[in-house]
Structure formats: structure tokens, C-alpha cells
PDB file of C-alpha atoms and ligand atoms in Angstrom:
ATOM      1  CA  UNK A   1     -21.158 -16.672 -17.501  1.00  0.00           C
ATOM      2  CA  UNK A   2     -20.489 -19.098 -20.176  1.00  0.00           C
ATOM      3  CA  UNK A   3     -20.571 -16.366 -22.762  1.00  0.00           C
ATOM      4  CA  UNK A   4     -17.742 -14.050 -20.645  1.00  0.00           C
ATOM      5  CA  UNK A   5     -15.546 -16.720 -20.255  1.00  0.00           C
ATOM      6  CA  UNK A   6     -15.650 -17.623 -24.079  1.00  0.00           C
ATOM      7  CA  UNK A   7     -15.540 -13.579 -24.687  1.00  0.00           C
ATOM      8  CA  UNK A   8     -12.371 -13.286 -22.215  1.00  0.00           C
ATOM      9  CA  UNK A   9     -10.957 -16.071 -24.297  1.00  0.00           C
ATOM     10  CA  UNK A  10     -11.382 -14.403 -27.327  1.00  0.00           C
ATOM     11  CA  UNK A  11     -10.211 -10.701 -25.733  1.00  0.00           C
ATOM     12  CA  UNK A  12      -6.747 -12.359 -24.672  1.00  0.00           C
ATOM     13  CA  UNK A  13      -5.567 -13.625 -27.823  1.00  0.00           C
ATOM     14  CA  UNK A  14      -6.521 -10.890 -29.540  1.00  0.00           C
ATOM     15  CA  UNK A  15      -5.016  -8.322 -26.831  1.00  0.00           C
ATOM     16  CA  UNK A  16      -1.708 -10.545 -26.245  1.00  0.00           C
ATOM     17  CA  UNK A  17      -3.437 -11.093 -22.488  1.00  0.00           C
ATOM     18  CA  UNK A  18      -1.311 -14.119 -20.891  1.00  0.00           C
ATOM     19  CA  UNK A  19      -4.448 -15.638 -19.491  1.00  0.00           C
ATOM     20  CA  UNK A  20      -3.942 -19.470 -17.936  1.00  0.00           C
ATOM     21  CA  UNK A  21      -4.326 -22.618 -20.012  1.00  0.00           C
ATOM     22  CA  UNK A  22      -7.389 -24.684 -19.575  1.00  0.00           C
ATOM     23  CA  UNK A  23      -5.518 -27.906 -18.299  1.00  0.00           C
ATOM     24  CA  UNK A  24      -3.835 -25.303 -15.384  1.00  0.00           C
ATOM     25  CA  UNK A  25      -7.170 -23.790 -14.326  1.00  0.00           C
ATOM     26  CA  UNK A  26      -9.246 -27.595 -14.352  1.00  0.00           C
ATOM     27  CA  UNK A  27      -6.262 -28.587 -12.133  1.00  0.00           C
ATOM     28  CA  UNK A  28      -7.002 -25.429  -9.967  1.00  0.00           C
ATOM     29  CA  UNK A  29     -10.840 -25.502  -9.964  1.00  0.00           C
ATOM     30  CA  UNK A  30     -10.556 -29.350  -8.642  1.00  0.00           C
ATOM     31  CA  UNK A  31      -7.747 -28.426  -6.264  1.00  0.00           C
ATOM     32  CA  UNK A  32     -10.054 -26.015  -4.702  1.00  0.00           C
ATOM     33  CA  UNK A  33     -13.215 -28.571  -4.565  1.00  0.00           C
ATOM     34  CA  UNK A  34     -11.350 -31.533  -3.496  1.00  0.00           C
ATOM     35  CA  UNK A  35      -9.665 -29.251  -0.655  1.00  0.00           C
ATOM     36  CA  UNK A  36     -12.892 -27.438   0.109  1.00  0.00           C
ATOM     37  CA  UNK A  37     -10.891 -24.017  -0.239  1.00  0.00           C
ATOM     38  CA  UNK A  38     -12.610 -21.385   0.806  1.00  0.00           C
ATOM     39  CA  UNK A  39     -10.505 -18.006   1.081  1.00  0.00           C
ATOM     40  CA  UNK A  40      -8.325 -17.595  -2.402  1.00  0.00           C
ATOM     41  CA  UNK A  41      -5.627 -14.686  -3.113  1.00  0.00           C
ATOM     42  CA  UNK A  42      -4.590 -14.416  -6.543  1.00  0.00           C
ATOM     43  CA  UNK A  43      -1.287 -12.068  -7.393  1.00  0.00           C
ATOM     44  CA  UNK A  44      -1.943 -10.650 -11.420  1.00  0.00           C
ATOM     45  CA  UNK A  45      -5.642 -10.948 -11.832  1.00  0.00           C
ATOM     46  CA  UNK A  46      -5.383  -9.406 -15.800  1.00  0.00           C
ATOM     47  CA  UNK A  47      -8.471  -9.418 -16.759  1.00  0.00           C
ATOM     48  CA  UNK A  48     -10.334 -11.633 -14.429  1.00  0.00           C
ATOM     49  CA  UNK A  49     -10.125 -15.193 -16.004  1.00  0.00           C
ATOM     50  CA  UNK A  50      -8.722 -17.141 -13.506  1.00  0.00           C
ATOM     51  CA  UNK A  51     -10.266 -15.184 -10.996  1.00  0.00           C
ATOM     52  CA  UNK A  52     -13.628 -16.076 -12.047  1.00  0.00           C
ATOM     53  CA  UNK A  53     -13.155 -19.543 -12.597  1.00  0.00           C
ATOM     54  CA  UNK A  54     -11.633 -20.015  -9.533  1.00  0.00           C
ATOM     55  CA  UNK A  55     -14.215 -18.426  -7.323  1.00  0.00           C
ATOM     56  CA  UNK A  56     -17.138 -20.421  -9.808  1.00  0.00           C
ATOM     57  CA  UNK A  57     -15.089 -23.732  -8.717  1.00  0.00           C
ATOM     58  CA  UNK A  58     -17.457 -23.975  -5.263  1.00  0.00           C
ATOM     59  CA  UNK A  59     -19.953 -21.863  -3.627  1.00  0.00           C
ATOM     60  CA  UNK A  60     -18.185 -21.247  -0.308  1.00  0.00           C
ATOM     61  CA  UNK A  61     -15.031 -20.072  -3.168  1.00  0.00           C
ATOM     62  CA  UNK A  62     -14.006 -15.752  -2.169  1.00  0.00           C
ATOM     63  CA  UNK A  63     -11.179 -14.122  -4.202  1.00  0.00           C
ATOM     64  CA  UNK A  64      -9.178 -11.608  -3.691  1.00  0.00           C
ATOM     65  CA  UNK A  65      -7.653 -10.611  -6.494  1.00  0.00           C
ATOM     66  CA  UNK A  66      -4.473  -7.880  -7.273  1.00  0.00           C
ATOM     67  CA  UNK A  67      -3.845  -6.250 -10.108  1.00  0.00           C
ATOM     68  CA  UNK A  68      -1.297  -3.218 -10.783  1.00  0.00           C
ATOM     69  CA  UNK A  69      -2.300  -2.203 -14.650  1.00  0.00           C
ATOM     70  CA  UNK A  70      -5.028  -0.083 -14.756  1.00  0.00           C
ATOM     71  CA  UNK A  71      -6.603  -1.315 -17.885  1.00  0.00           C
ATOM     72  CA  UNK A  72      -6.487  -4.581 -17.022  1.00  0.00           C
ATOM     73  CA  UNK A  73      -7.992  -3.605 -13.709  1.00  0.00           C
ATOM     74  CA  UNK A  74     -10.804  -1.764 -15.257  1.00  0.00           C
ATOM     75  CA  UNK A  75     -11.105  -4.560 -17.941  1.00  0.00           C
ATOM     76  CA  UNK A  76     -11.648  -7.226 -14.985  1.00  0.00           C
ATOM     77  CA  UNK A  77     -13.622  -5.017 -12.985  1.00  0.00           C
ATOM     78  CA  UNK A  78     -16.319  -4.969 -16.001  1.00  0.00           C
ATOM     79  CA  UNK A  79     -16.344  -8.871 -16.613  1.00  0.00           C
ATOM     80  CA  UNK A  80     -16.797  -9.615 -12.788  1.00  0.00           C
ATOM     81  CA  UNK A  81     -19.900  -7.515 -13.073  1.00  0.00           C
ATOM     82  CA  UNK A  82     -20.699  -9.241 -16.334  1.00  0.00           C
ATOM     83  CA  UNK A  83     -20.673 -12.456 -14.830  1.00  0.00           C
ATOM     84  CA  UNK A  84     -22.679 -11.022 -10.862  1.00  0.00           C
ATOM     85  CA  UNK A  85     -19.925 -11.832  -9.404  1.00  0.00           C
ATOM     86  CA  UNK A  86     -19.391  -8.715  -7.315  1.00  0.00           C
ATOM     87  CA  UNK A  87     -20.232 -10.719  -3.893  1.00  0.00           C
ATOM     88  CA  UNK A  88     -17.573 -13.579  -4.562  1.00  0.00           C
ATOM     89  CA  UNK A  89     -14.129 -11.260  -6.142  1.00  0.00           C
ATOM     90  CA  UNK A  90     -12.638  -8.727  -4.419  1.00  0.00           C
ATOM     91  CA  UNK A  91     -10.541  -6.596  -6.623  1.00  0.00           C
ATOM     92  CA  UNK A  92      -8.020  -4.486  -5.993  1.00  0.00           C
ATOM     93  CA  UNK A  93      -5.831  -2.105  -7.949  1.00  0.00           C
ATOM     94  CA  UNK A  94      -2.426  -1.407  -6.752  1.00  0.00           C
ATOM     95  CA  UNK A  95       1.639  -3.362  -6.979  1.00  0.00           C
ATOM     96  CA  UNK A  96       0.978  -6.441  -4.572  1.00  0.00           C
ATOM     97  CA  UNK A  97       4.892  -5.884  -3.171  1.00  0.00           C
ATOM     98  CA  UNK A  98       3.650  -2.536  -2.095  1.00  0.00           C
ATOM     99  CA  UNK A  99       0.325  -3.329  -1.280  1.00  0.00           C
ATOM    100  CA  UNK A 100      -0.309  -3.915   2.602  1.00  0.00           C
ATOM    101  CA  UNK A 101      -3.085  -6.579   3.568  1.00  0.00           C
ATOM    102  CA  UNK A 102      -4.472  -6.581   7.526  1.00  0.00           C
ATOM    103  CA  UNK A 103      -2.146  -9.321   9.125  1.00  0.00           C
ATOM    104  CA  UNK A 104      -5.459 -10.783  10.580  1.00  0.00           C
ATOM    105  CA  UNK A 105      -6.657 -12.063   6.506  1.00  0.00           C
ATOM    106  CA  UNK A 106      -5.557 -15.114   5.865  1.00  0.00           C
ATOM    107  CA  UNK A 107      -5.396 -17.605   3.008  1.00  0.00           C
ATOM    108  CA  UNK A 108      -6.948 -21.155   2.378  1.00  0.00           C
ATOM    109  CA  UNK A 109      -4.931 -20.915  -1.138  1.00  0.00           C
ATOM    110  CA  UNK A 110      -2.484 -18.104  -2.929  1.00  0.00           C
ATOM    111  CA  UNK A 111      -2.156 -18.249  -6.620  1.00  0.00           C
ATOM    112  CA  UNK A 112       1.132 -16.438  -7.931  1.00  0.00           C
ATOM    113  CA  UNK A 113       0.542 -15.183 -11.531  1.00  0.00           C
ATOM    114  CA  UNK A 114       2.201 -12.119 -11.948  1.00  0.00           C
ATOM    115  CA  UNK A 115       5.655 -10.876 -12.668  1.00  0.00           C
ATOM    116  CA  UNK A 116       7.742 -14.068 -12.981  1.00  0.00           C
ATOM    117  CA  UNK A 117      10.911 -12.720 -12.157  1.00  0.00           C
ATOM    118  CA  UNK A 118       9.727 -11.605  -8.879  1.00  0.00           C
ATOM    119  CA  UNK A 119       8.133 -14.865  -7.847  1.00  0.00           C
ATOM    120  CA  UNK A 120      10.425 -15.563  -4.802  1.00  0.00           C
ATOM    121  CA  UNK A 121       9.401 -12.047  -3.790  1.00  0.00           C
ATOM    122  CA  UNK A 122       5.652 -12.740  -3.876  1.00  0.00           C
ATOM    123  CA  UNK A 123       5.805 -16.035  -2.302  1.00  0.00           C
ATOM    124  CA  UNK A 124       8.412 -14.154   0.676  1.00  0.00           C
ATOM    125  CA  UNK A 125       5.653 -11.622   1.514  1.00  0.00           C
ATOM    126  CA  UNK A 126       2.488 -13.472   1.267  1.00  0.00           C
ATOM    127  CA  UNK A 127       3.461 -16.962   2.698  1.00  0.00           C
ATOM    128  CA  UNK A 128       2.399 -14.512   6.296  1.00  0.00           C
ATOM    129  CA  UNK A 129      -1.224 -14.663   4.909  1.00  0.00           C
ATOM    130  CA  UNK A 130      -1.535 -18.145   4.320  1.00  0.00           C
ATOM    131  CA  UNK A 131      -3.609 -20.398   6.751  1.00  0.00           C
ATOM    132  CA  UNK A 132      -1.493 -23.364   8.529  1.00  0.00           C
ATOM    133  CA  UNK A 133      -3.038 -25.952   5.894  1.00  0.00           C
ATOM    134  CA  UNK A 134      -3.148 -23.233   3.077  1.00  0.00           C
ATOM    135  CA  UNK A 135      -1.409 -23.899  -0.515  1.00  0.00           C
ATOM    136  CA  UNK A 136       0.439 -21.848  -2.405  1.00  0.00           C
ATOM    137  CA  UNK A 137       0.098 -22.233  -6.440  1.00  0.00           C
ATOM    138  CA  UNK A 138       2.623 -20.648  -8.903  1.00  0.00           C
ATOM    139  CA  UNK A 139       1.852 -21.033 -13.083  1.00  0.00           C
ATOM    140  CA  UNK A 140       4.150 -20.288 -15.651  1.00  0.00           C
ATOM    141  CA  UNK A 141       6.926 -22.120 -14.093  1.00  0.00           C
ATOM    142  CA  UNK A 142       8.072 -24.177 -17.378  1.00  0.00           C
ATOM    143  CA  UNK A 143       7.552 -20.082 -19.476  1.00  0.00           C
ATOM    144  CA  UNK A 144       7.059 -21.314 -23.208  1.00  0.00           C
ATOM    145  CA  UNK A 145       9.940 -23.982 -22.500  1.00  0.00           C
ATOM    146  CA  UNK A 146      12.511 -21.930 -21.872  1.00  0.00           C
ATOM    147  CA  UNK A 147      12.834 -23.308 -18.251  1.00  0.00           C
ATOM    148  CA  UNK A 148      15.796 -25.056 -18.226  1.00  0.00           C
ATOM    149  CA  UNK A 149      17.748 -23.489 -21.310  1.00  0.00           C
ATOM    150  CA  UNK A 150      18.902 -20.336 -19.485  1.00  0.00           C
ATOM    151  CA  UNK A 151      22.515 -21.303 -20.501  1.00  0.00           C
ATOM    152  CA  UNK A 152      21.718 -21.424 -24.196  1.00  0.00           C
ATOM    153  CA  UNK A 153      20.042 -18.178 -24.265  1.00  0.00           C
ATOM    154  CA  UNK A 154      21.463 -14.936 -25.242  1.00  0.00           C
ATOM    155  CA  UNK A 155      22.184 -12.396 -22.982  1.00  0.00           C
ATOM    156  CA  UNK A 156      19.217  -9.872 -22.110  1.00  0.00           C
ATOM    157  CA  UNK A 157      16.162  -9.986 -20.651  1.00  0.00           C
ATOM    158  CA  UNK A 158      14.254 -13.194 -21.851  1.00  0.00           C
ATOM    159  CA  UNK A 159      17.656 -14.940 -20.350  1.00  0.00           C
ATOM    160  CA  UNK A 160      17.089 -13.020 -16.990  1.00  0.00           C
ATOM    161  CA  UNK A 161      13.816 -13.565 -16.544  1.00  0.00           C
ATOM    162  CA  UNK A 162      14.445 -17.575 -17.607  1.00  0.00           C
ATOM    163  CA  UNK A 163      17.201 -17.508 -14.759  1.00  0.00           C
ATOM    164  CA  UNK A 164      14.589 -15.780 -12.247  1.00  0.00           C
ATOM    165  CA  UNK A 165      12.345 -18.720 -12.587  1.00  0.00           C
ATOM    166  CA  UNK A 166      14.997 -21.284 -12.434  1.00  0.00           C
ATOM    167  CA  UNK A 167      16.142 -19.638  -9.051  1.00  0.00           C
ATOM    168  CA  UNK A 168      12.258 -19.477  -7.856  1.00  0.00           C
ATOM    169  CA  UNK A 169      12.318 -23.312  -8.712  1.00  0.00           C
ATOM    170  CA  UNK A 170      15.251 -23.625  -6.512  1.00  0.00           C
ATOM    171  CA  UNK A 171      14.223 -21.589  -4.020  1.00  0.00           C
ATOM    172  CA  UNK A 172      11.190 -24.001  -4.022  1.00  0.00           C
ATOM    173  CA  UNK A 173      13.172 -27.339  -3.919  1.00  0.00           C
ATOM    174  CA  UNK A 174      15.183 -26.068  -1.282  1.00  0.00           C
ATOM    175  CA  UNK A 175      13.160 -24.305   1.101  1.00  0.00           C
ATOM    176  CA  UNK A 176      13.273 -25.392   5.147  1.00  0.00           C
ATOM    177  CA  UNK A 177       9.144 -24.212   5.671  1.00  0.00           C
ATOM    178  CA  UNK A 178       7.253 -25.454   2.311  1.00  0.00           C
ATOM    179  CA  UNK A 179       7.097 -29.057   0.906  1.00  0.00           C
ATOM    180  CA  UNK A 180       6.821 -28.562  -3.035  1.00  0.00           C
ATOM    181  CA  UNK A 181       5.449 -30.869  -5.929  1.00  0.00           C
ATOM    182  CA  UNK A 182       5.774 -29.526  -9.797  1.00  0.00           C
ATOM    183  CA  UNK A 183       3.358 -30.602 -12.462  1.00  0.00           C
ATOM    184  CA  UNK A 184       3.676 -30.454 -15.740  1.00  0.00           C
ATOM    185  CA  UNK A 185       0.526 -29.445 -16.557  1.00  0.00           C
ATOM    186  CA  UNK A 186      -0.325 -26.319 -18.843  1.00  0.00           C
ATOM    187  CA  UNK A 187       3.065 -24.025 -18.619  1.00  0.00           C
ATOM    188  CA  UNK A 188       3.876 -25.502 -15.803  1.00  0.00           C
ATOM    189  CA  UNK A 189       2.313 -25.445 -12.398  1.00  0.00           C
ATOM    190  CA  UNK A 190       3.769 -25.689  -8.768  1.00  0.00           C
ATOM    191  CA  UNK A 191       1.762 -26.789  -5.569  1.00  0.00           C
ATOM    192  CA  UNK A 192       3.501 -25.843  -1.956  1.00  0.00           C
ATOM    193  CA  UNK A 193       1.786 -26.385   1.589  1.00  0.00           C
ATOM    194  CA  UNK A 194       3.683 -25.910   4.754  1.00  0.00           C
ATOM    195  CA  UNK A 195       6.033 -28.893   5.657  1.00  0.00           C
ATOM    196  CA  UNK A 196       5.041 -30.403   9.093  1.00  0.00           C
ATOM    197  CA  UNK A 197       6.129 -28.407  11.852  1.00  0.00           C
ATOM    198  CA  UNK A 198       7.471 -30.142  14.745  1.00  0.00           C
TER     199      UNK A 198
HETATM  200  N1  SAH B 223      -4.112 -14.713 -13.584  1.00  0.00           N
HETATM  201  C1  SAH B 223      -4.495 -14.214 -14.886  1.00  0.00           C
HETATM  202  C2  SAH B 223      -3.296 -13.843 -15.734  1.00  0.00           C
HETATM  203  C3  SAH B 223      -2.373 -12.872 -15.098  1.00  0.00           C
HETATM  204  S1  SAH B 223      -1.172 -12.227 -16.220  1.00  0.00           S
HETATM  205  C4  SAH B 223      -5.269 -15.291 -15.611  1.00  0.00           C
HETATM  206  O1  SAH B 223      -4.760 -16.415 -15.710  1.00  0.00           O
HETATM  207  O2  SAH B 223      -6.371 -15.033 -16.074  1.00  0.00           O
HETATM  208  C5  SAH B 223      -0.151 -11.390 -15.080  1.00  0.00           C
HETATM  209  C6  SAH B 223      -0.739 -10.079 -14.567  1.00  0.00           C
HETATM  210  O3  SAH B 223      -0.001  -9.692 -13.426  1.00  0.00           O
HETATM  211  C7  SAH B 223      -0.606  -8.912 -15.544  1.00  0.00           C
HETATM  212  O4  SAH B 223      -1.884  -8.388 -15.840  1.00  0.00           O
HETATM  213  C8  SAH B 223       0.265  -7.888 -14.819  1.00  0.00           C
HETATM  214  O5  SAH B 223      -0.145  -6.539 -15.024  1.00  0.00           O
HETATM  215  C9  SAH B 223       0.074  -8.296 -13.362  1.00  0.00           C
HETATM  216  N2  SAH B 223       1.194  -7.952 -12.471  1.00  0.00           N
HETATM  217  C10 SAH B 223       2.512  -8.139 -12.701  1.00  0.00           C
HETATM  218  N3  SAH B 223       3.233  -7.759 -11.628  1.00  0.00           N
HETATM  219  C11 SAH B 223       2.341  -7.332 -10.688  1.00  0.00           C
HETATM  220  C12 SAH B 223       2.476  -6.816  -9.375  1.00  0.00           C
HETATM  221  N4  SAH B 223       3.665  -6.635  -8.812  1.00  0.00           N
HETATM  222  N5  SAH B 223       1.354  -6.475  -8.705  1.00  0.00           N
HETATM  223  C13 SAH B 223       0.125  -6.631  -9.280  1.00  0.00           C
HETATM  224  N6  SAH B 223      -0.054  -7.118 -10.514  1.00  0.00           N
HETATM  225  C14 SAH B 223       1.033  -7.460 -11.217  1.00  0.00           C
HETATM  226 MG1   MG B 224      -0.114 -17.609 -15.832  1.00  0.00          MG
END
């Protein structure tokens, strides 16, 4: 598996493949140990990466993982088999906002990694499959550093996107159901469970 992982490495930079930093993914892997996670949905699954090292994190770890570009898909297909992991990732090729899940599968933890400007989207839609203790991580929340600077960004679509993030962030801060902590770890990571309901 080793040899993938350090081949997957190697494929992203070369392929411009936004895979997760290594600090973001050893915060992940001990997230899921420490909280004996067993059931993980990941939203952008590229080619496999994170996937892989999340469901290697503990034996009991399943992943489900979405992915909506077909080369990526079949790219991530082939390194799950690379690595026998066929039993342990689950992955499927379609848009998660279109995709429909049973409403009986639910979450121990939901990783959002794909289109950041439709993060409060994701999180809208899939907080119904997440288990009453479940977690919900988001990456990419600080984007290069431009987190923050929307104001001194020209108009277009890096300053868009920028502003989508900002409003996820806020949307985070300020929402009634989860309880949010930010880390700023990697690009930036964000960790939400389900306040206490009374
Ligand atoms: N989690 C991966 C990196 C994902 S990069 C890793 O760290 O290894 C983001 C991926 O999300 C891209 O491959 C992109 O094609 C995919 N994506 C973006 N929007 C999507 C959507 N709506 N549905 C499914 N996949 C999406
Ligand atoms: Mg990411």
C-alpha cells in the first residue's frame, strides 16, 4: 500500500490533483481512531487518497466515497484495487447534490472535499445521513490563504469562490444544530458534531 500512496503522491503533483496535506489527513486518521469511527462518507474522492488513508486508519474503518469526474473516478477505482481495498471503499460515480443515498445509511463521520463554493450545500443535504454523535469534517477552509482577503481580491471567480468559503465559515459559526471548532492545520480544517439537543 505503501508504494500507492507514495505513487498517488507523485500522480497529483504531476496531474495538478488537489489531494489533502499530510498534517490534514494524520489529524483525520487519529480523529477516526480516537473516536472509533466506523461508517465514513467522503464528498470528492479524486483519486482515492484520502479515501484510502482514511479507511487504513482502523479495521472496523468503511468509506463511501463520491466522485463526479470520470477520470478521476476510474483513476481511484484502479488504486483501491491496487491497494485490496475493494471490501473497505465504496465508490461511486455521480454529482453528490444529485446523488440520492437510502435515508436508512447513516454516518459515524462526513468529510466535505469537493467543490468549495458549494460547501453549505453539501453540508445542507448530508447533515440527514449523519449519526446523532457523527462529525462532519470540511478541508480547504483557509484555500491557499486567500480566506479572509475576499475584499482585496479582484473581481471574478477566485474572489467568488473566496467569498463562498467565507459564507460556509459563517454559516458554520452561526448555525442553531452544529457546534464548530476550526484548526489550522494543513489548508485549513473544520470539525462540527451536533450541539446538544435538549
Ligand atoms: N479528497 C481528495 C481530494 C478531492 S479534490 C483527497 O484529498 O485525496 C475534489 C474532488 O471533488 C475533485 O476530484 C472533483 O471532481 C470532486 N467534486 C467536486 N464537486 C463534486 C460534486 N458535486 N460531486 C462529486 N464530486 C465532486
Ligand atoms: Mg482538500
Amino acid at each position: 500500500m505503501k508504494e500507492t500512496i507514495l505513487a498517488m503522491e507523485k500522480y497529483a503533483i504531476e496531474n495538478n490533483v488537489p489531494i489533502i496535506e499530510k498534517k490534514s489527513i494524520a489529524f483525520i486518521m487519529k480523529y477516526i481512531k480516537e473516536h472509533e469511527i466506523k461508517n465514513i462518507l467522503e464528498i470528492g474522492s479524486a483519486i482515492g487518497y484520502s479515501a484510502i488513508l482514511m479507511a487504513s486508519s482502523s479495521q472496523s474503518a468503511m468509506v463511501t466515497t463520491i466522485e463526479r469526474d470520470e477520470n478521476r473516478y476510474m483513476e481511484c477505482l484502479k488504486n483501491v484495487k491496487k491497494c485490496g481495498m475493494e471490501k473497505k471503499i465504496n465508490v461511486v460515480y455521480q454529482d453528490a447534490l444529485e446523488l440520492n443515498l437510502s435515508e436508512d445509511l447513516k454516518y459515524d463521520l462526513i468529510f466535505i472535499d469537493a467543490a468549495k463554493g458549494q460547501y453549505t450545500k453539501f453540508f445542507e443535504k448530508y447533515k440527514n445521513f449523519l449519526n446523532p454523535n457523527g462529525t462532519i469534517i470540511t478541508d480547504n477552509l483557509k484555500f491557499h490563504g486567500y480566506v479572509g482577503q475576499s475584499s482585496k481580491l479582484d473581481k471574478g471567480n477566485l474572489k467568488s469562490l473566496v467569498e463562498k468559503i467565507e459564507g460556509y465559515i459563517e454559516f458554520l459559526k452561526n448555525n442553531p444544530e452544529f457546534d464548530t471548532k476550526f484548526y489550522d492545520i494543513g489548508d485549513g480544517l473544520s470539525v462540527s458534531t451536533w450541539k446538544e439537543k435538549n
